[in-house]
Amino acid sequence: MVLATLVPLQAVAFGLVALGAPLVVLTRDPLRQALVNGIYGVSLVCLFVVLEAPDPALSMLAVSGIGYPLVILAAVARVRGHERTEEDEEQ
Amino acid sequence: MTWIPPLLVAIPLLTAAVTAGLDHVTPRRLQDAIVVAASAATTALAFVLLWHAESREVVHWFGGWQPRHGVALGIDFAVGPLAAGMCAVIGLVVTLALVYSLTFLHEAARLYDALMLVALGAMCGFAMSGDLFNLFVWLELMAVAAYALTGFQVERLGPVQGAVNFAITNSLGGYLFAIGIALIYARTGSLNLAQIGDTLSHGPAGGLVIVAMTLLFCGFLIKGAIVPFHLWAADAYAVAPAPVCAVLGGVMTDIGLIGVSRLYWTVFDAPFGHGHAVGDVLLWLGMVTAVLAGTMAFLQRHLKRMLAYSVVCHIGIMLAGIGLLDSSGLAGAELMFLAHALLTAGLFFVAGILHSDHGLIDELHLHGRARGCWAPAAAWFAATIGLIGAPYVGIYLGHGLIDEGATELGRPWVLALLWLGSALAGAALLRAGARIFLGWGEADDPLLGQALEEDPLERDVLRPLLVAVALAAVVLGVAISVVPGLGQRAEYAADRFQDRSGYAARVLRGHPFPATPSLPVTIRHTSVESLLYSGGATVLACALALVGLYRRRLPRFVTVAARRTLALPIHVLREVHSGVVGDYVAWVTVGTAFVGGVWALLLHG
Amino acid sequence: MSRQVRLLLLGSGLLGLGALFAWAIAGLPAFGDYQGPYGFVLNRIVLPLRHTTNVVMGTNFDVRGLDTMGEEFILYASVVGVTLLLRDETRTRLAERRTRRFRDDTVRLVGVAMVGAGLLIGLWLMAFGYITPGGGFQGGVVTAGAIVLLYLVGNHRDYRPFRNEHLLDPFEAVGAGGYVIVGLAALASGTAFLANLFGLGTPGMLRSSGSIAILNWASAIAVTVAMLLLFAEFLETYVVPLEPEDAGS
Amino acid sequence: MSYLPFAVAAWICLVGIAGIATSRNLIHLAICLTVTQSSSYVLLLSVGYVKHGKAPIFIGTKLGTTAVDPVVQALTLTDIVVSVVVIALILALALDAHRLSGTVDPDQITDIAG
């Protein structure tokens, strides 16, 4: 059955991933990049699902939904927080 | 005896996990004892394994997944004398480093011990593994431990920079390696090295295999710090604590070369073994590395950075030996690895002693400050002579075997370049030793650039222990060339290592091992050329060291001419070693594309 | 080196690398035409030999169990490494400012509901990993995430027991070390390292797959604790726990 | 469609490397590293895909049903773990760099050179 609907789906998923990668790289602001990276992660999850790989898809979902954001946001907040306190001191 | 190989991985890893778990229950001294004992036990088992591997191939299939009808299912450790010997040296150096660290590092000792043991297990696993993806796992494991150990002294920016550059370039190398694995898997449908080699020996090789080989080898060459992938090494080794440097510089860099030789003789010898293109590229990379890194070593004043370049230089010589693709070249690289690992570790240990005595390891700042420290001085000079390879000292025998290989292949110029490299690196070490321990030369030299910032370490060290460990490493390393029977055994191990179809038959089909020839127990003699070159290199190193110390006393026209011709190249060299990771990544892409391009031209059609 | 030189180098390198990739791709079998044999052999033998319906997990925890042991230790080494690298950071944090607490009750309620759901999903992923998609790693990450959520939306004291290294370290040791011990037990019983020792049970049931189930749980514990420590190490450097006296206010 | 998946993987890899080499922020750089690594998952899973293949999970299906390659999926799982680990380590180093020098720009962290 599936092949007729699966092939276009796969093509779309590959297209999304191919578009997502440069978007992540070109977003230079880390906070916004974390968000774009999350969306890229979701597109990878979709791709894994249409490639019949549910285990990697779940793993990717857990990592890009929980793992990456937590560490990245904590790091960004730390770096930003520092900058803000330094500015406060200057004022 | 097939139960030994998994233990070499399991013992250090389990100990690492357990020491962390029992940290708050056991006293510090007991933990130290457990850690050192685990590492020593691993080393001892590796020696037992070496003894057994002499007369058979020790193959362990994990999970009991034996191959069926010649198709490999699980992961195997396949151990010949070469792999077992590597494990033994790795274990020895890590054990020495752990003993050295007992009093050298007090802070965060539990975390440090755990990472060192993890690195030991990973390196042993890497040396024995017969599975392509499993190699990647051990590579990443040792890398993760090494990144954190490099950044150990987080109170300064230098270690952080060194660790960042190390982590980013080596991770990139890992990813290239992973892509290479995917390509090979697509072509052969297998991850077992023996089976991939079998599959590739039928049918045309094609672009896919050439590109996959490029990616896999470049992944290893990044790890092995070969020009132009070497830039991270000097940054990382300059900042890590001395015992960590001893492990990273002494054995972990060489892991890349173990990978290259393992992969070549189990896999890529099948499609490309009839020509010499693969080996020639490795040979040239090795020679360029040896000379360039030797020069860079001569331009350093920071002892650990100087030693880092010296390590890279000798790695280059070993890669050249492997690139000769014959058994004396490989045997030479193997023997050099033994001597080089111990001597380099010894030199880093001495640098650590100087650091704890004076709070700095800058050649010019230390000018004459270590006069009368006889034991460290003796260790330093003996190790330096051993690394230059004076006749029958240290790396000499290994270097001599590489010379024989090159001469047999009709490439005598290889000898000249390689000996030049080791003379340059040796000259730098001799100069530094003479300045620090003898107070020779001037206390200032603008040629050597700016001093790096450094902080004193904890001073609460047991100095005799540090000196004893350093001396032990150096004595063992210096003696390698005169151990009776070692040269012949290295050649035999290399022969076995290069027999691809024999290896595949033993691993996949369980063929019995042919009878071992009885090997003589005498000192292996080398050719007259090697003796002459080795003597020449020693004299050249001494002369260059003297020039470095007293170059202001040279006649004026010589210094002016030298400055005119050398100023620009030296400036360019220093600019290339910029310390900026973006540059390093650019070099990695260029280097990979270049190596792949050359192989594409030479191997295609 | 100037940025222009770097861009020039990078551009030529990427061009060359791109050409190499294109050449390699031309030699690959077309998408969907992969010929095997390794994976296809496993698809045929893992279920009958190991009673594991999820062949990916059967591969991960049995046929290629050694890779997963290495993977557990990669995670372990990174936790140790991050603790090592951030030890100064953690020391200086005490001088830093306090965090705001989420006071809004709805936020808390939603948060608590999500924590509950997260824990359940995490445990479900762990438990059925070798039967349906999922497994120790995925379940571990989700569970750790749920516990951290507890910390973020709730009172910080709720999280403090989990942050206590004296409590967590033994679990980490049990998780990563347990994997090795299962391997050694098999070796000691005279078979190969990591050989499957236990009764295989009925395919599709929780009591199936022998050692795979135990290794799955060992890795679930190791991953949960590792992730928890990792997240904590990062959040700790940002968020400061409240002092006991103002926790009650 | 027959070579598009592999081309996508190669494209992601190149884009990621370009991002790493030109990055001015270590946090951005760490994310670019994960993008580069994602190319290896895409490649692995595309390589192991089989037309008409099902996921390699045999509940209620007959043994011998065409299924995609399970090995590449197992490898991808390990690879994903590696990527989390690497990003965590590099971010930890970024925090250290920021604490010591006030910047996370790798071009400005040049304590050692030459």
Tab-separated table of N, CA and C in Angstrom, chain B residues 72 85 159 174 178 198 214 238 254 279 312 324 356 368 393-394 410 425 454 473-474 483 512:
chain	number	residue	atom	x	y	z
B	72	ALA	N	30.390	-12.954	9.962
B	72	ALA	CA	30.577	-12.479	11.325
B	72	ALA	C	29.278	-11.880	11.831
B	85	GLY	N	51.189	-6.433	22.517
B	85	GLY	CA	52.315	-5.589	22.906
B	85	GLY	C	51.879	-4.152	23.125
B	159	PRO	N	44.411	26.012	29.478
B	159	PRO	CA	43.858	24.649	29.421
B	159	PRO	C	42.492	24.594	28.762
B	174	GLY	N	36.050	12.277	14.388
B	174	GLY	CA	35.159	11.161	14.687
B	174	GLY	C	33.981	11.119	13.729
B	178	ALA	N	32.781	8.283	11.171
B	178	ALA	CA	31.453	7.653	11.172
B	178	ALA	C	30.873	7.618	9.761
B	198	ASP	N	37.579	-9.376	3.121
B	198	ASP	CA	37.215	-10.479	2.219
B	198	ASP	C	36.299	-9.996	1.111
B	214	THR	N	39.624	7.343	2.606
B	214	THR	CA	40.098	8.678	2.944
B	214	THR	C	39.496	9.145	4.268
B	238	ALA	N	50.390	21.221	25.770
B	238	ALA	CA	51.088	22.270	26.502
B	238	ALA	C	50.389	22.571	27.819
B	254	ASP	N	49.591	7.797	19.452
B	254	ASP	CA	49.995	6.654	18.622
B	254	ASP	C	48.816	5.754	18.275
B	279	GLY	N	50.419	3.679	0.388
B	279	GLY	CA	51.585	3.802	1.247
B	279	GLY	C	52.375	5.070	0.971
B	312	VAL	N	54.866	14.825	17.957
B	312	VAL	CA	54.324	14.849	16.594
B	312	VAL	C	55.403	14.438	15.594
B	324	LEU	N	55.723	2.516	4.383
B	324	LEU	CA	56.570	1.695	3.514
B	324	LEU	C	55.863	0.401	3.131
B	356	SER	N	56.923	21.405	39.573
B	356	SER	CA	56.606	21.430	40.995
B	356	SER	C	57.747	22.050	41.805
B	368	GLY	N	69.475	27.854	34.134
B	368	GLY	CA	70.410	27.588	35.226
B	368	GLY	C	69.777	27.325	36.576
B	393	VAL	N	70.571	3.075	21.194
B	393	VAL	CA	69.916	3.701	22.336
B	393	VAL	C	68.478	4.032	21.936
B	394	GLY	N	67.537	3.738	22.799
B	394	GLY	CA	66.162	4.192	22.626
B	394	GLY	C	65.517	3.760	21.317
B	410	GLY	N	64.323	0.996	-2.343
B	410	GLY	CA	65.036	1.911	-3.220
B	410	GLY	C	64.676	3.364	-2.985
B	425	ALA	N	64.174	17.736	16.492
B	425	ALA	CA	63.439	17.652	17.759
B	425	ALA	C	64.413	17.408	18.905
B	454	GLU	N	51.698	30.637	33.116
B	454	GLU	CA	51.488	29.383	33.837
B	454	GLU	C	51.448	29.625	35.342
B	473	ALA	N	60.797	5.072	33.754
B	473	ALA	CA	60.324	5.170	32.377
B	473	ALA	C	61.495	5.334	31.416
B	474	VAL	N	62.445	6.209	31.768
B	474	VAL	CA	63.553	6.486	30.858
B	474	VAL	C	64.452	5.257	30.710
B	483	VAL	N	67.400	-4.998	23.945
B	483	VAL	CA	66.765	-6.185	24.520
B	483	VAL	C	66.967	-7.334	23.547
B	512	PRO	N	43.384	-23.172	12.170
B	512	PRO	CA	44.444	-23.250	13.185
B	512	PRO	C	45.642	-22.407	12.772
